């Protein structure tokens, strides 16, 4: 997960330094290559996000694919996911992916973004009790039942994690931010 954060940051920096030349009209082959990159990177992001990185042998890809595919995923998924996210960060920051930029820049994401880091830090408070009572990926279950259980487990877990993050935000983060505004001298405020 660290790889895609670093690569996306580097891609965004490169995009801002090279934005002027990239907004000029380009040839057909360059546009074709960029669209091909878009398709490949989208497939990588969606594929790795849903298929997993090969470490969880109860994921559907582990049930269907040969063992060497899981090994290959373990070795390559972090880097490939990072490159794919960096590609989209670069394309978005150079105004070459206006649809992605509009979707990711929508105001509806702001409340979710405020809670996302808390959700990341506090996820174990919500996931552990759910996981104890939910037997996801039972061995011997059909693939469709396994996928359905995985989807339901993900939805319930996301709801619980963001509920914990919201409570934490309301009880700890928001009061701390208000206290900071009261305590911090005006010259140190941004």
Short mmCIF file of C-alpha atoms in Angstrom, two decimals:
data_model
loop_
_atom_site.label_atom_id
_atom_site.label_comp_id
_atom_site.label_asym_id
_atom_site.label_seq_id
_atom_site.Cartn_x
_atom_site.Cartn_y
_atom_site.Cartn_z
CA UNK A 1 0.00 0.00 0.00
CA UNK A 2 2.90 2.37 0.54
CA UNK A 3 4.05 1.94 -3.03
CA UNK A 4 0.93 3.41 -4.60
CA UNK A 5 0.98 6.39 -2.24
CA UNK A 6 4.60 7.23 -3.08
CA UNK A 7 4.18 6.64 -6.80
CA UNK A 8 0.96 8.67 -6.92
CA UNK A 9 2.72 11.56 -5.17
CA UNK A 10 5.64 11.41 -7.58
CA UNK A 11 3.25 11.25 -10.54
CA UNK A 12 1.34 14.28 -9.28
CA UNK A 13 4.58 16.24 -8.86
CA UNK A 14 5.70 15.30 -12.36
CA UNK A 15 2.31 16.26 -13.73
CA UNK A 16 2.46 19.72 -12.22
CA UNK A 17 5.97 20.36 -13.54
CA UNK A 18 5.11 19.12 -17.04
CA UNK A 19 1.50 20.26 -17.35
CA UNK A 20 2.10 22.88 -20.06
CA UNK A 21 3.66 20.61 -22.71
CA UNK A 22 1.08 17.85 -22.14
CA UNK A 23 -1.91 20.07 -22.82
CA UNK A 24 -0.80 20.61 -26.43
CA UNK A 25 -2.44 18.62 -29.21
CA UNK A 26 -0.85 15.19 -29.67
CA UNK A 27 -0.92 12.66 -32.46
CA UNK A 28 -3.25 9.73 -32.92
CA UNK A 29 -0.72 7.14 -31.72
CA UNK A 30 -0.01 9.04 -28.51
CA UNK A 31 -3.74 9.31 -27.75
CA UNK A 32 -4.14 5.62 -28.57
CA UNK A 33 -1.25 4.71 -26.24
CA UNK A 34 -2.71 6.85 -23.44
CA UNK A 35 -6.14 5.22 -23.81
CA UNK A 36 -4.47 1.82 -23.76
CA UNK A 37 -2.66 2.82 -20.56
CA UNK A 38 -5.98 3.96 -19.12
CA UNK A 39 -7.59 0.58 -19.85
CA UNK A 40 -4.66 -1.47 -18.55
CA UNK A 41 -4.33 0.58 -15.36
CA UNK A 42 -8.07 0.51 -14.70
CA UNK A 43 -8.06 -3.28 -15.13
CA UNK A 44 -5.09 -3.57 -12.75
CA UNK A 45 -6.70 -1.39 -10.08
CA UNK A 46 -10.06 -3.16 -10.22
CA UNK A 47 -8.50 -6.60 -10.59
CA UNK A 48 -6.08 -6.27 -7.69
CA UNK A 49 -8.63 -4.50 -5.48
CA UNK A 50 -11.16 -7.31 -5.91
CA UNK A 51 -8.97 -10.34 -6.59
CA UNK A 52 -6.54 -9.53 -3.81
CA UNK A 53 -2.79 -9.69 -3.60
CA UNK A 54 -2.47 -13.47 -3.45
CA UNK A 55 -1.95 -13.69 0.31
CA UNK A 56 -5.53 -14.58 1.20
CA UNK A 57 -6.07 -18.10 -0.07
CA UNK A 58 -9.82 -17.94 0.55
CA UNK A 59 -10.41 -15.20 -2.05
CA UNK A 60 -12.22 -16.28 -5.23
CA UNK A 61 -9.04 -15.95 -7.33
CA UNK A 62 -7.35 -18.50 -5.08
CA UNK A 63 -10.23 -20.90 -5.56
CA UNK A 64 -10.20 -20.65 -9.36
CA UNK A 65 -6.60 -19.97 -10.35
CA UNK A 66 -3.55 -22.23 -10.14
CA UNK A 67 -1.24 -21.81 -7.13
CA UNK A 68 1.42 -20.00 -9.18
CA UNK A 69 -1.06 -17.16 -9.88
CA UNK A 70 -1.26 -16.41 -6.13
CA UNK A 71 2.52 -16.43 -5.93
CA UNK A 72 2.75 -14.07 -8.89
CA UNK A 73 0.16 -11.77 -7.29
CA UNK A 74 2.11 -11.70 -4.02
CA UNK A 75 5.28 -10.65 -5.81
CA UNK A 76 3.85 -8.13 -8.28
CA UNK A 77 0.56 -6.73 -6.93
CA UNK A 78 2.00 -3.94 -4.75
CA UNK A 79 4.16 -2.52 -7.53
CA UNK A 80 1.56 -2.91 -10.26
CA UNK A 81 -1.16 -1.36 -8.12
CA UNK A 82 1.18 1.54 -7.32
CA UNK A 83 2.01 2.12 -10.98
CA UNK A 84 -1.67 2.02 -11.95
CA UNK A 85 -2.69 4.52 -9.26
CA UNK A 86 0.26 6.75 -10.21
CA UNK A 87 -0.85 6.63 -13.85
CA UNK A 88 -4.32 7.88 -12.93
CA UNK A 89 -2.90 10.53 -10.58
CA UNK A 90 -0.66 11.75 -13.40
CA UNK A 91 -3.48 11.76 -15.94
CA UNK A 92 -5.81 13.58 -13.54
CA UNK A 93 -3.27 16.24 -12.56
CA UNK A 94 -2.40 17.00 -16.19
CA UNK A 95 -6.09 17.50 -17.05
CA UNK A 96 -6.03 14.48 -19.36
CA UNK A 97 -8.63 12.56 -17.36
CA UNK A 98 -11.37 15.08 -16.77
CA UNK A 99 -13.99 12.48 -15.85
CA UNK A 100 -11.78 10.94 -13.17
CA UNK A 101 -10.86 14.43 -11.91
CA UNK A 102 -14.53 15.44 -11.70
CA UNK A 103 -15.51 12.25 -9.86
CA UNK A 104 -12.63 12.36 -7.38
CA UNK A 105 -12.98 16.13 -6.88
CA UNK A 106 -16.71 16.01 -6.15
CA UNK A 107 -17.79 17.69 -2.90
CA UNK A 108 -19.61 14.52 -1.82
CA UNK A 109 -16.22 12.92 -0.97
CA UNK A 110 -15.27 15.62 1.59
CA UNK A 111 -17.08 14.08 4.61
CA UNK A 112 -15.75 10.64 3.68
CA UNK A 113 -12.22 12.04 3.35
CA UNK A 114 -12.46 13.59 6.82
CA UNK A 115 -13.30 10.20 8.27
CA UNK A 116 -11.05 8.00 6.13
CA UNK A 117 -7.84 8.31 8.16
CA UNK A 118 -9.71 7.70 11.41
CA UNK A 119 -11.38 4.71 9.78
CA UNK A 120 -7.96 3.42 8.74
CA UNK A 121 -6.57 3.79 12.26
CA UNK A 122 -9.63 2.49 14.10
CA UNK A 123 -10.68 -0.30 11.73
CA UNK A 124 -9.66 -3.03 14.16
CA UNK A 125 -12.18 -1.84 16.74
CA UNK A 126 -14.98 -2.56 14.29
CA UNK A 127 -13.56 -5.46 12.27
CA UNK A 128 -12.55 -7.77 15.15
CA UNK A 129 -16.06 -8.18 16.67
CA UNK A 130 -17.64 -8.62 13.24
CA UNK A 131 -15.09 -11.16 12.11
CA UNK A 132 -15.57 -13.28 15.23
CA UNK A 133 -19.27 -13.72 14.45
CA UNK A 134 -19.05 -13.97 10.69
CA UNK A 135 -17.56 -17.00 9.01
CA UNK A 136 -16.52 -15.52 5.69
CA UNK A 137 -15.06 -17.77 3.03
CA UNK A 138 -16.05 -21.13 4.45
CA UNK A 139 -14.18 -23.90 2.73
CA UNK A 140 -16.42 -26.00 0.55
CA UNK A 141 -18.90 -23.21 -0.18
CA UNK A 142 -19.79 -22.44 -3.78
CA UNK A 143 -18.02 -19.58 -5.52
CA UNK A 144 -21.19 -17.49 -5.88
CA UNK A 145 -22.03 -17.92 -2.19
CA UNK A 146 -18.46 -17.05 -1.22
CA UNK A 147 -18.53 -13.88 -3.34
CA UNK A 148 -21.94 -12.90 -1.91
CA UNK A 149 -20.72 -13.43 1.66
CA UNK A 150 -17.55 -11.44 0.90
CA UNK A 151 -19.60 -8.54 -0.49
CA UNK A 152 -21.98 -8.52 2.49
CA UNK A 153 -19.08 -8.75 4.95
CA UNK A 154 -17.38 -5.82 3.19
CA UNK A 155 -20.51 -3.66 3.32
CA UNK A 156 -21.18 -4.41 6.99
CA UNK A 157 -17.53 -3.83 7.85
CA UNK A 158 -17.39 -0.51 5.98
CA UNK A 159 -20.53 0.67 7.73
CA UNK A 160 -19.16 -0.34 11.15
CA UNK A 161 -15.70 1.13 10.53
CA UNK A 162 -17.05 4.49 9.36
CA UNK A 163 -19.53 4.56 12.24
CA UNK A 164 -16.63 4.13 14.69
CA UNK A 165 -14.69 6.82 12.80
CA UNK A 166 -17.67 9.20 12.95
CA UNK A 167 -18.05 8.73 16.71
CA UNK A 168 -14.31 9.31 17.15
CA UNK A 169 -14.49 12.42 14.97
CA UNK A 170 -17.41 13.87 16.90
CA UNK A 171 -16.01 13.07 20.36
CA UNK A 172 -12.26 13.64 19.84
CA UNK A 173 -11.20 15.21 16.55
CA UNK A 174 -13.74 18.02 16.18
CA UNK A 175 -13.39 19.23 19.80
CA UNK A 176 -9.59 19.07 19.46
CA UNK A 177 -9.69 21.21 16.33
CA UNK A 178 -11.89 23.78 18.06
CA UNK A 179 -9.59 23.78 21.09
CA UNK A 180 -6.60 24.25 18.82
CA UNK A 181 -8.19 27.34 17.28
CA UNK A 182 -8.76 28.80 20.73
CA UNK A 183 -5.28 28.03 22.06
CA UNK A 184 -3.10 28.72 19.01
CA UNK A 185 -1.95 32.35 18.68
CA UNK A 186 -3.12 34.11 15.52
CA UNK A 187 0.39 34.50 14.11
CA UNK A 188 0.87 30.70 14.03
CA UNK A 189 -2.44 29.98 12.33
CA UNK A 190 -2.54 29.34 8.62
#
